[in-house]
Amino acid sequence: MDQWTQSNFNSREVGQLLASTMLRLFDPTVENYTEPPEESMNLIPMYHSSKVQAAILPGGLNYLHFTKPNLNEPLEKMMTQQNYGRELVTGTADGPGYFRVHINKYSSIETITCLTKQVSGS
């Protein structure tokens, strides 16, 4: 699988960046800039929004996973790195609920994973 695929990033943010780029190319009413914005000078776009995955699994389990925009790396490989950070875990996957937060070496949240039979009321 190609690690640079847009599936590793927030699809809404990818779409907005693509649309704004294409709009400047094809819409004559959009004001053209004499210099491209600083970020467009990068060959690879920088994304900022988290990627969210949610699903209802068999057995009535609700799955929710948030991650920072990044290249997809297997969890086992990341955990072996010295600068992995730490995890805060409560519950178990076969119990009433499981919650995991991965905090990197800079004390910033990398991922949040939740598996539960309960649904949060909106």
mmCIF file of N, CA and C in Angstrom:
data_model
loop_
_atom_site.group_PDB
_atom_site.id
_atom_site.type_symbol
_atom_site.label_atom_id
_atom_site.label_comp_id
_atom_site.label_asym_id
_atom_site.label_seq_id
_atom_site.Cartn_x
_atom_site.Cartn_y
_atom_site.Cartn_z
ATOM 1 N N MET A 1 0.842 -1.185 0.000
ATOM 2 C CA MET A 1 0.000 0.000 0.000
ATOM 3 C C MET A 1 0.882 1.242 0.000
ATOM 4 N N ASP A 2 0.509 2.210 -0.797
ATOM 5 C CA ASP A 2 1.266 3.447 -0.900
ATOM 6 C C ASP A 2 1.074 4.278 0.365
ATOM 7 N N GLN A 3 2.166 4.615 1.050
ATOM 8 C CA GLN A 3 2.060 5.355 2.299
ATOM 9 C C GLN A 3 1.661 6.810 2.090
ATOM 10 N N TRP A 4 1.770 7.327 0.887
ATOM 11 C CA TRP A 4 1.425 8.723 0.628
ATOM 12 C C TRP A 4 -0.017 8.892 0.149
ATOM 13 N N THR A 5 -0.824 7.872 0.245
ATOM 14 C CA THR A 5 -2.218 7.958 -0.169
ATOM 15 C C THR A 5 -3.004 8.897 0.749
ATOM 16 N N GLN A 6 -4.038 9.528 0.213
ATOM 17 C CA GLN A 6 -4.828 10.460 1.022
ATOM 18 C C GLN A 6 -5.597 9.759 2.124
ATOM 19 N N SER A 7 -5.686 8.442 2.104
ATOM 20 C CA SER A 7 -6.403 7.724 3.160
ATOM 21 C C SER A 7 -5.706 7.834 4.516
ATOM 22 N N ASN A 8 -4.462 8.287 4.542
ATOM 23 C CA ASN A 8 -3.751 8.478 5.803
ATOM 24 C C ASN A 8 -4.024 9.840 6.432
ATOM 25 N N PHE A 9 -4.847 10.647 5.769
ATOM 26 C CA PHE A 9 -5.087 12.010 6.231
ATOM 27 C C PHE A 9 -6.588 12.282 6.282
ATOM 28 N N ASN A 10 -6.963 13.411 6.845
ATOM 29 C CA ASN A 10 -8.359 13.800 6.949
ATOM 30 C C ASN A 10 -8.896 14.081 5.546
ATOM 31 N N SER A 11 -9.905 13.309 5.109
ATOM 32 C CA SER A 11 -10.398 13.411 3.731
ATOM 33 C C SER A 11 -11.013 14.777 3.437
ATOM 34 N N ARG A 12 -11.641 15.388 4.424
ATOM 35 C CA ARG A 12 -12.234 16.715 4.212
ATOM 36 C C ARG A 12 -11.128 17.743 3.954
ATOM 37 N N GLU A 13 -10.050 17.667 4.719
ATOM 38 C CA GLU A 13 -8.953 18.616 4.543
ATOM 39 C C GLU A 13 -8.264 18.401 3.196
ATOM 40 N N VAL A 14 -8.077 17.143 2.796
ATOM 41 C CA VAL A 14 -7.474 16.841 1.491
ATOM 42 C C VAL A 14 -8.348 17.414 0.383
ATOM 43 N N GLY A 15 -9.660 17.205 0.484
ATOM 44 C CA GLY A 15 -10.585 17.707 -0.530
ATOM 45 C C GLY A 15 -10.603 19.222 -0.624
ATOM 46 N N GLN A 16 -10.565 19.895 0.529
ATOM 47 C CA GLN A 16 -10.565 21.364 0.525
ATOM 48 C C GLN A 16 -9.303 21.913 -0.126
ATOM 49 N N LEU A 17 -8.158 21.296 0.165
ATOM 50 C CA LEU A 17 -6.906 21.748 -0.437
ATOM 51 C C LEU A 17 -6.920 21.510 -1.943
ATOM 52 N N LEU A 18 -7.406 20.357 -2.367
ATOM 53 C CA LEU A 18 -7.496 20.057 -3.794
ATOM 54 C C LEU A 18 -8.449 21.031 -4.486
ATOM 55 N N ALA A 19 -9.616 21.267 -3.880
ATOM 56 C CA ALA A 19 -10.597 22.171 -4.486
ATOM 57 C C ALA A 19 -10.047 23.585 -4.615
ATOM 58 N N SER A 20 -9.374 24.085 -3.576
ATOM 59 C CA SER A 20 -8.849 25.456 -3.654
ATOM 60 C C SER A 20 -7.744 25.557 -4.702
ATOM 61 N N THR A 21 -6.947 24.519 -4.850
ATOM 62 C CA THR A 21 -5.894 24.509 -5.867
ATOM 63 C C THR A 21 -6.503 24.492 -7.257
ATOM 64 N N MET A 22 -7.489 23.634 -7.470
ATOM 65 C CA MET A 22 -8.125 23.525 -8.783
ATOM 66 C C MET A 22 -8.922 24.775 -9.118
ATOM 67 N N LEU A 23 -9.548 25.379 -8.125
ATOM 68 C CA LEU A 23 -10.345 26.580 -8.352
ATOM 69 C C LEU A 23 -9.476 27.700 -8.904
ATOM 70 N N ARG A 24 -8.300 27.862 -8.339
ATOM 71 C CA ARG A 24 -7.388 28.905 -8.832
ATOM 72 C C ARG A 24 -6.970 28.655 -10.275
ATOM 73 N N LEU A 25 -6.932 27.387 -10.697
ATOM 74 C CA LEU A 25 -6.530 27.063 -12.066
ATOM 75 C C LEU A 25 -7.643 27.284 -13.081
ATOM 76 N N PHE A 26 -8.892 26.994 -12.686
ATOM 77 C CA PHE A 26 -9.979 26.967 -13.664
ATOM 78 C C PHE A 26 -11.000 28.092 -13.558
ATOM 79 N N ASP A 27 -11.054 28.823 -12.489
ATOM 80 C CA ASP A 27 -12.050 29.880 -12.331
ATOM 81 C C ASP A 27 -11.400 31.235 -12.576
ATOM 82 N N PRO A 28 -11.761 31.903 -13.661
ATOM 83 C CA PRO A 28 -11.124 33.192 -13.966
ATOM 84 C C PRO A 28 -11.525 34.311 -13.005
ATOM 85 N N THR A 29 -12.586 34.113 -12.230
ATOM 86 C CA THR A 29 -13.010 35.164 -11.295
ATOM 87 C C THR A 29 -12.222 35.141 -9.997
ATOM 88 N N VAL A 30 -11.473 34.071 -9.759
ATOM 89 C CA VAL A 30 -10.666 33.990 -8.545
ATOM 90 C C VAL A 30 -9.386 34.769 -8.777
ATOM 91 N N GLU A 31 -9.088 35.651 -7.839
ATOM 92 C CA GLU A 31 -7.906 36.499 -7.957
ATOM 93 C C GLU A 31 -6.646 35.645 -7.932
ATOM 94 N N ASN A 32 -5.796 35.810 -8.934
ATOM 95 C CA ASN A 32 -4.530 35.078 -8.976
ATOM 96 C C ASN A 32 -3.491 35.820 -8.157
ATOM 97 N N TYR A 33 -2.717 35.062 -7.436
ATOM 98 C CA TYR A 33 -1.644 35.635 -6.628
ATOM 99 C C TYR A 33 -0.388 35.705 -7.483
ATOM 100 N N THR A 34 0.389 36.763 -7.314
ATOM 101 C CA THR A 34 1.637 36.868 -8.062
ATOM 102 C C THR A 34 2.657 35.876 -7.522
ATOM 103 N N GLU A 35 2.607 35.602 -6.221
ATOM 104 C CA GLU A 35 3.485 34.606 -5.612
ATOM 105 C C GLU A 35 2.617 33.531 -4.980
ATOM 106 N N PRO A 36 3.012 32.268 -5.126
ATOM 107 C CA PRO A 36 2.226 31.222 -4.471
ATOM 108 C C PRO A 36 2.386 31.322 -2.961
ATOM 109 N N PRO A 37 1.338 30.940 -2.199
ATOM 110 C CA PRO A 37 1.478 30.942 -0.739
ATOM 111 C C PRO A 37 2.661 30.070 -0.318
ATOM 112 N N GLU A 38 3.242 30.402 0.826
ATOM 113 C CA GLU A 38 4.446 29.702 1.287
ATOM 114 C C GLU A 38 4.252 28.197 1.346
ATOM 115 N N GLU A 39 3.074 27.749 1.822
ATOM 116 C CA GLU A 39 2.850 26.319 1.965
ATOM 117 C C GLU A 39 2.821 25.613 0.621
ATOM 118 N N SER A 40 2.374 26.283 -0.438
ATOM 119 C CA SER A 40 2.306 25.623 -1.739
ATOM 120 C C SER A 40 3.692 25.412 -2.343
ATOM 121 N N MET A 41 4.716 25.997 -1.738
ATOM 122 C CA MET A 41 6.077 25.767 -2.208
ATOM 123 C C MET A 41 6.575 24.378 -1.810
ATOM 124 N N ASN A 42 5.908 23.761 -0.846
ATOM 125 C CA ASN A 42 6.288 22.409 -0.444
ATOM 126 C C ASN A 42 5.797 21.416 -1.487
ATOM 127 N N LEU A 43 6.584 20.403 -1.761
ATOM 128 C CA LEU A 43 6.156 19.375 -2.706
ATOM 129 C C LEU A 43 5.059 18.506 -2.106
ATOM 130 N N ILE A 44 5.104 18.307 -0.800
ATOM 131 C CA ILE A 44 4.108 17.492 -0.108
ATOM 132 C C ILE A 44 3.283 18.418 0.774
ATOM 133 N N PRO A 45 1.956 18.418 0.611
ATOM 134 C CA PRO A 45 1.129 19.302 1.438
ATOM 135 C C PRO A 45 1.235 18.951 2.915
ATOM 136 N N MET A 46 1.101 19.964 3.753
ATOM 137 C CA MET A 46 1.091 19.758 5.190
ATOM 138 C C MET A 46 -0.358 19.783 5.654
ATOM 139 N N TYR A 47 -0.797 18.708 6.289
ATOM 140 C CA TYR A 47 -2.156 18.619 6.786
ATOM 141 C C TYR A 47 -2.152 18.811 8.296
ATOM 142 N N HIS A 48 -3.268 19.320 8.838
ATOM 143 C CA HIS A 48 -3.330 19.645 10.252
ATOM 144 C C HIS A 48 -4.491 18.980 10.989
ATOM 145 N N SER A 49 -5.558 18.651 10.277
ATOM 146 C CA SER A 49 -6.747 18.080 10.926
ATOM 147 C C SER A 49 -6.554 16.603 11.238
ATOM 148 N N SER A 50 -7.150 16.173 12.342
ATOM 149 C CA SER A 50 -7.035 14.765 12.724
ATOM 150 C C SER A 50 -7.861 13.890 11.792
ATOM 151 N N LYS A 51 -7.440 12.649 11.680
ATOM 152 C CA LYS A 51 -8.193 11.656 10.915
ATOM 153 C C LYS A 51 -9.077 10.918 11.915
ATOM 154 N N VAL A 52 -10.355 10.773 11.585
ATOM 155 C CA VAL A 52 -11.310 10.128 12.476
ATOM 156 C C VAL A 52 -11.884 8.906 11.778
ATOM 157 N N GLN A 53 -11.859 7.786 12.472
ATOM 158 C CA GLN A 53 -12.474 6.558 11.978
ATOM 159 C C GLN A 53 -13.495 6.108 13.005
ATOM 160 N N ALA A 54 -14.703 5.811 12.545
ATOM 161 C CA ALA A 54 -15.761 5.355 13.436
ATOM 162 C C ALA A 54 -16.490 4.201 12.767
ATOM 163 N N ALA A 55 -16.920 3.246 13.586
ATOM 164 C CA ALA A 55 -17.648 2.102 13.048
ATOM 165 C C ALA A 55 -18.488 1.463 14.139
ATOM 166 N N ILE A 56 -19.558 0.825 13.715
ATOM 167 C CA ILE A 56 -20.336 -0.022 14.608
ATOM 168 C C ILE A 56 -19.961 -1.450 14.243
ATOM 169 N N LEU A 57 -19.411 -2.161 15.201
ATOM 170 C CA LEU A 57 -18.901 -3.508 14.972
ATOM 171 C C LEU A 57 -19.919 -4.551 15.388
ATOM 172 N N PRO A 58 -19.755 -5.785 14.926
ATOM 173 C CA PRO A 58 -20.661 -6.853 15.356
ATOM 174 C C PRO A 58 -20.688 -6.958 16.877
ATOM 175 N N GLY A 59 -21.839 -7.311 17.407
ATOM 176 C CA GLY A 59 -21.992 -7.413 18.854
ATOM 177 C C GLY A 59 -22.375 -6.088 19.491
ATOM 178 N N GLY A 60 -22.679 -5.084 18.675
ATOM 179 C CA GLY A 60 -23.089 -3.787 19.204
ATOM 180 C C GLY A 60 -21.951 -2.938 19.731
ATOM 181 N N LEU A 61 -20.724 -3.255 19.352
ATOM 182 C CA LEU A 61 -19.576 -2.464 19.800
ATOM 183 C C LEU A 61 -19.421 -1.225 18.933
ATOM 184 N N ASN A 62 -19.122 -0.111 19.574
ATOM 185 C CA ASN A 62 -18.866 1.148 18.887
ATOM 186 C C ASN A 62 -17.373 1.429 18.931
ATOM 187 N N TYR A 63 -16.777 1.679 17.763
ATOM 188 C CA TYR A 63 -15.341 1.910 17.632
ATOM 189 C C TYR A 63 -15.123 3.347 17.187
ATOM 190 N N LEU A 64 -14.199 4.038 17.845
ATOM 191 C CA LEU A 64 -13.849 5.406 17.484
ATOM 192 C C LEU A 64 -12.342 5.562 17.625
ATOM 193 N N HIS A 65 -11.696 6.105 16.584
ATOM 194 C CA HIS A 65 -10.239 6.249 16.593
ATOM 195 C C HIS A 65 -9.875 7.600 15.968
ATOM 196 N N PHE A 66 -9.118 8.412 16.724
ATOM 197 C CA PHE A 66 -8.602 9.692 16.250
ATOM 198 C C PHE A 66 -7.092 9.562 16.138
ATOM 199 N N THR A 67 -6.525 10.121 15.077
ATOM 200 C CA THR A 67 -5.071 10.133 14.946
ATOM 201 C C THR A 67 -4.626 11.428 14.274
ATOM 202 N N LYS A 68 -3.414 11.862 14.600
ATOM 203 C CA LYS A 68 -2.844 13.018 13.935
ATOM 204 C C LYS A 68 -2.570 12.640 12.486
ATOM 205 N N PRO A 69 -2.547 13.622 11.579
ATOM 206 C CA PRO A 69 -2.215 13.301 10.188
ATOM 207 C C PRO A 69 -0.767 12.832 10.107
ATOM 208 N N ASN A 70 -0.578 11.640 9.595
ATOM 209 C CA ASN A 70 0.778 11.084 9.491
ATOM 210 C C ASN A 70 0.786 9.923 8.515
ATOM 211 N N LEU A 71 1.980 9.463 8.210
ATOM 212 C CA LEU A 71 2.110 8.287 7.363
ATOM 213 C C LEU A 71 1.773 7.055 8.192
ATOM 214 N N ASN A 72 1.133 6.111 7.569
ATOM 215 C CA ASN A 72 0.685 4.914 8.265
ATOM 216 C C ASN A 72 1.871 4.000 8.573
ATOM 217 N N GLU A 73 2.111 3.786 9.864
ATOM 218 C CA GLU A 73 3.177 2.892 10.319
ATOM 219 C C GLU A 73 2.565 1.864 11.250
ATOM 220 N N PRO A 74 2.957 0.604 11.151
ATOM 221 C CA PRO A 74 2.394 -0.404 12.053
ATOM 222 C C PRO A 74 2.675 -0.053 13.525
ATOM 223 N N LEU A 75 1.668 -0.266 14.373
ATOM 224 C CA LEU A 75 1.788 0.053 15.793
ATOM 225 C C LEU A 75 2.955 -0.679 16.433
ATOM 226 N N GLU A 76 3.147 -1.936 16.070
ATOM 227 C CA GLU A 76 4.242 -2.725 16.652
ATOM 228 C C GLU A 76 5.593 -2.085 16.361
ATOM 229 N N LYS A 77 5.772 -1.549 15.159
ATOM 230 C CA LYS A 77 7.034 -0.901 14.794
ATOM 231 C C LYS A 77 7.216 0.401 15.574
ATOM 232 N N MET A 78 6.136 1.190 15.695
ATOM 233 C CA MET A 78 6.227 2.450 16.431
ATOM 234 C C MET A 78 6.551 2.217 17.897
ATOM 235 N N MET A 79 5.972 1.173 18.503
ATOM 236 C CA MET A 79 6.175 0.921 19.929
ATOM 237 C C MET A 79 7.607 0.520 20.255
ATOM 238 N N THR A 80 8.352 0.012 19.289
ATOM 239 C CA THR A 80 9.738 -0.390 19.537
ATOM 240 C C THR A 80 10.703 0.796 19.497
ATOM 241 N N GLN A 81 10.245 1.937 18.994
ATOM 242 C CA GLN A 81 11.114 3.105 18.918
ATOM 243 C C GLN A 81 11.296 3.720 20.305
ATOM 244 N N GLN A 82 12.489 4.188 20.573
ATOM 245 C CA GLN A 82 12.820 4.737 21.883
ATOM 246 C C GLN A 82 11.993 5.986 22.206
ATOM 247 N N ASN A 83 11.631 6.756 21.192
ATOM 248 C CA ASN A 83 10.893 8.003 21.417
ATOM 249 C C ASN A 83 9.380 7.819 21.240
ATOM 250 N N TYR A 84 8.873 6.610 21.433
ATOM 251 C CA TYR A 84 7.447 6.318 21.241
ATOM 252 C C TYR A 84 6.560 7.138 22.165
ATOM 253 N N GLY A 85 6.964 7.341 23.389
ATOM 254 C CA GLY A 85 6.137 8.044 24.361
ATOM 255 C C GLY A 85 5.497 7.044 25.311
ATOM 256 N N ARG A 86 4.229 7.302 25.691
ATOM 257 C CA ARG A 86 3.569 6.388 26.624
ATOM 258 C C ARG A 86 2.094 6.256 26.270
ATOM 259 N N GLU A 87 1.474 5.262 26.858
ATOM 260 C CA GLU A 87 0.059 4.997 26.637
ATOM 261 C C GLU A 87 -0.692 5.010 27.954
ATOM 262 N N LEU A 88 -1.899 5.514 27.914
ATOM 263 C CA LEU A 88 -2.807 5.444 29.044
ATOM 264 C C LEU A 88 -3.972 4.569 28.587
ATOM 265 N N VAL A 89 -4.185 3.445 29.269
ATOM 266 C CA VAL A 89 -5.201 2.481 28.856
ATOM 267 C C VAL A 89 -6.114 2.176 30.028
ATOM 268 N N THR A 90 -7.427 2.159 29.750
ATOM 269 C CA THR A 90 -8.398 1.734 30.754
ATOM 270 C C THR A 90 -9.282 0.667 30.136
ATOM 271 N N GLY A 91 -9.737 -0.262 30.961
ATOM 272 C CA GLY A 91 -10.641 -1.308 30.493
ATOM 273 C C GLY A 91 -9.958 -2.326 29.600
ATOM 274 N N THR A 92 -10.780 -3.221 29.064
ATOM 275 C CA THR A 92 -10.304 -4.242 28.142
ATOM 276 C C THR A 92 -11.272 -4.334 26.974
ATOM 277 N N ALA A 93 -10.800 -4.869 25.871
ATOM 278 C CA ALA A 93 -11.636 -4.982 24.680
ATOM 279 C C ALA A 93 -12.816 -5.927 24.901
ATOM 280 N N ASP A 94 -12.663 -6.913 25.772
ATOM 281 C CA ASP A 94 -13.762 -7.854 26.014
ATOM 282 C C ASP A 94 -14.624 -7.454 27.216
ATOM 283 N N GLY A 95 -14.331 -6.320 27.842
ATOM 284 C CA GLY A 95 -15.123 -5.841 28.979
ATOM 285 C C GLY A 95 -16.161 -4.827 28.529
ATOM 286 N N PRO A 96 -16.627 -3.985 29.458
ATOM 287 C CA PRO A 96 -17.645 -3.002 29.097
ATOM 288 C C PRO A 96 -17.115 -1.875 28.200
ATOM 289 N N GLY A 97 -15.807 -1.702 28.170
ATOM 290 C CA GLY A 97 -15.241 -0.665 27.320
ATOM 291 C C GLY A 97 -13.728 -0.626 27.396
ATOM 292 N N TYR A 98 -13.120 -0.090 26.364
ATOM 293 C CA TYR A 98 -11.668 0.029 26.260
ATOM 294 C C TYR A 98 -11.378 1.449 25.786
ATOM 295 N N PHE A 99 -10.399 2.097 26.431
ATOM 296 C CA PHE A 99 -10.015 3.445 26.050
ATOM 297 C C PHE A 99 -8.501 3.539 26.101
ATOM 298 N N ARG A 100 -7.881 4.058 25.035
ATOM 299 C CA ARG A 100 -6.424 4.152 24.952
ATOM 300 C C ARG A 100 -6.034 5.518 24.397
ATOM 301 N N VAL A 101 -5.094 6.171 25.072
ATOM 302 C CA VAL A 101 -4.534 7.438 24.611
ATOM 303 C C VAL A 101 -3.027 7.252 24.480
ATOM 304 N N HIS A 102 -2.478 7.585 23.313
ATOM 305 C CA HIS A 102 -1.031 7.538 23.097
ATOM 306 C C HIS A 102 -0.513 8.963 23.152
ATOM 307 N N ILE A 103 0.425 9.200 24.082
ATOM 308 C CA ILE A 103 1.029 10.518 24.267
ATOM 309 C C ILE A 103 2.489 10.429 23.834
ATOM 310 N N ASN A 104 2.897 11.317 22.914
ATOM 311 C CA ASN A 104 4.265 11.246 22.400
ATOM 312 C C ASN A 104 5.273 11.837 23.384
ATOM 313 N N LYS A 105 6.527 11.838 23.002
ATOM 314 C CA LYS A 105 7.597 12.298 23.900
ATOM 315 C C LYS A 105 7.505 13.785 24.203
ATOM 316 N N TYR A 106 6.705 14.537 23.426
ATOM 317 C CA TYR A 106 6.528 15.967 23.659
ATOM 318 C C TYR A 106 5.263 16.256 24.470
ATOM 319 N N SER A 107 4.667 15.222 25.051
ATOM 320 C CA SER A 107 3.432 15.316 25.839
ATOM 321 C C SER A 107 2.240 15.800 25.007
ATOM 322 N N SER A 108 2.253 15.447 23.741
ATOM 323 C CA SER A 108 1.164 15.776 22.826
ATOM 324 C C SER A 108 0.432 14.480 22.464
ATOM 325 N N ILE A 109 -0.890 14.553 22.348
ATOM 326 C CA ILE A 109 -1.671 13.347 22.045
ATOM 327 C C ILE A 109 -1.481 12.955 20.588
ATOM 328 N N GLU A 110 -1.093 11.709 20.359
ATOM 329 C CA GLU A 110 -0.926 11.150 19.021
ATOM 330 C C GLU A 110 -2.199 10.458 18.556
ATOM 331 N N THR A 111 -2.756 9.577 19.396
ATOM 332 C CA THR A 111 -3.958 8.837 19.021
ATOM 333 C C THR A 111 -4.883 8.677 20.226
ATOM 334 N N ILE A 112 -6.165 8.528 19.924
ATOM 335 C CA ILE A 112 -7.179 8.189 20.916
ATOM 336 C C ILE A 112 -8.006 7.060 20.314
ATOM 337 N N THR A 113 -8.183 5.982 21.063
ATOM 338 C CA THR A 113 -8.988 4.852 20.607
ATOM 339 C C THR A 113 -10.001 4.508 21.682
ATOM 340 N N CYS A 114 -11.242 4.298 21.264
ATOM 341 C CA CYS A 114 -12.314 3.952 22.182
ATOM 342 C C CYS A 114 -13.133 2.798 21.590
ATOM 343 N N LEU A 115 -13.402 1.800 22.388
ATOM 344 C CA LEU A 115 -14.243 0.669 21.995
ATOM 345 C C LEU A 115 -15.216 0.429 23.131
ATOM 346 N N THR A 116 -16.516 0.585 22.871
ATOM 347 C CA THR A 116 -17.499 0.481 23.937
ATOM 348 C C THR A 116 -18.848 0.045 23.387
ATOM 349 N N LYS A 117 -19.692 -0.458 24.281
ATOM 350 C CA LYS A 117 -21.059 -0.792 23.899
ATOM 351 C C LYS A 117 -21.976 0.399 24.122
ATOM 352 N N GLN A 118 -21.519 1.388 24.880
ATOM 353 C CA GLN A 118 -22.319 2.571 25.157
ATOM 354 C C GLN A 118 -22.119 3.596 24.042
ATOM 355 N N VAL A 119 -23.162 4.361 23.779
ATOM 356 C CA VAL A 119 -23.076 5.436 22.804
ATOM 357 C C VAL A 119 -23.255 6.746 23.538
ATOM 358 N N SER A 120 -22.353 7.682 23.275
ATOM 359 C CA SER A 120 -22.432 8.992 23.907
ATOM 360 C C SER A 120 -23.609 9.756 23.325
ATOM 361 N N GLY A 121 -24.423 10.344 24.195
ATOM 362 C CA GLY A 121 -25.555 11.156 23.730
ATOM 363 C C GLY A 121 -25.098 12.500 23.243
ATOM 364 N N SER A 122 -25.677 12.957 22.141
ATOM 365 C CA SER A 122 -25.272 14.250 21.568
ATOM 366 C C SER A 122 -26.207 15.330 22.003
#
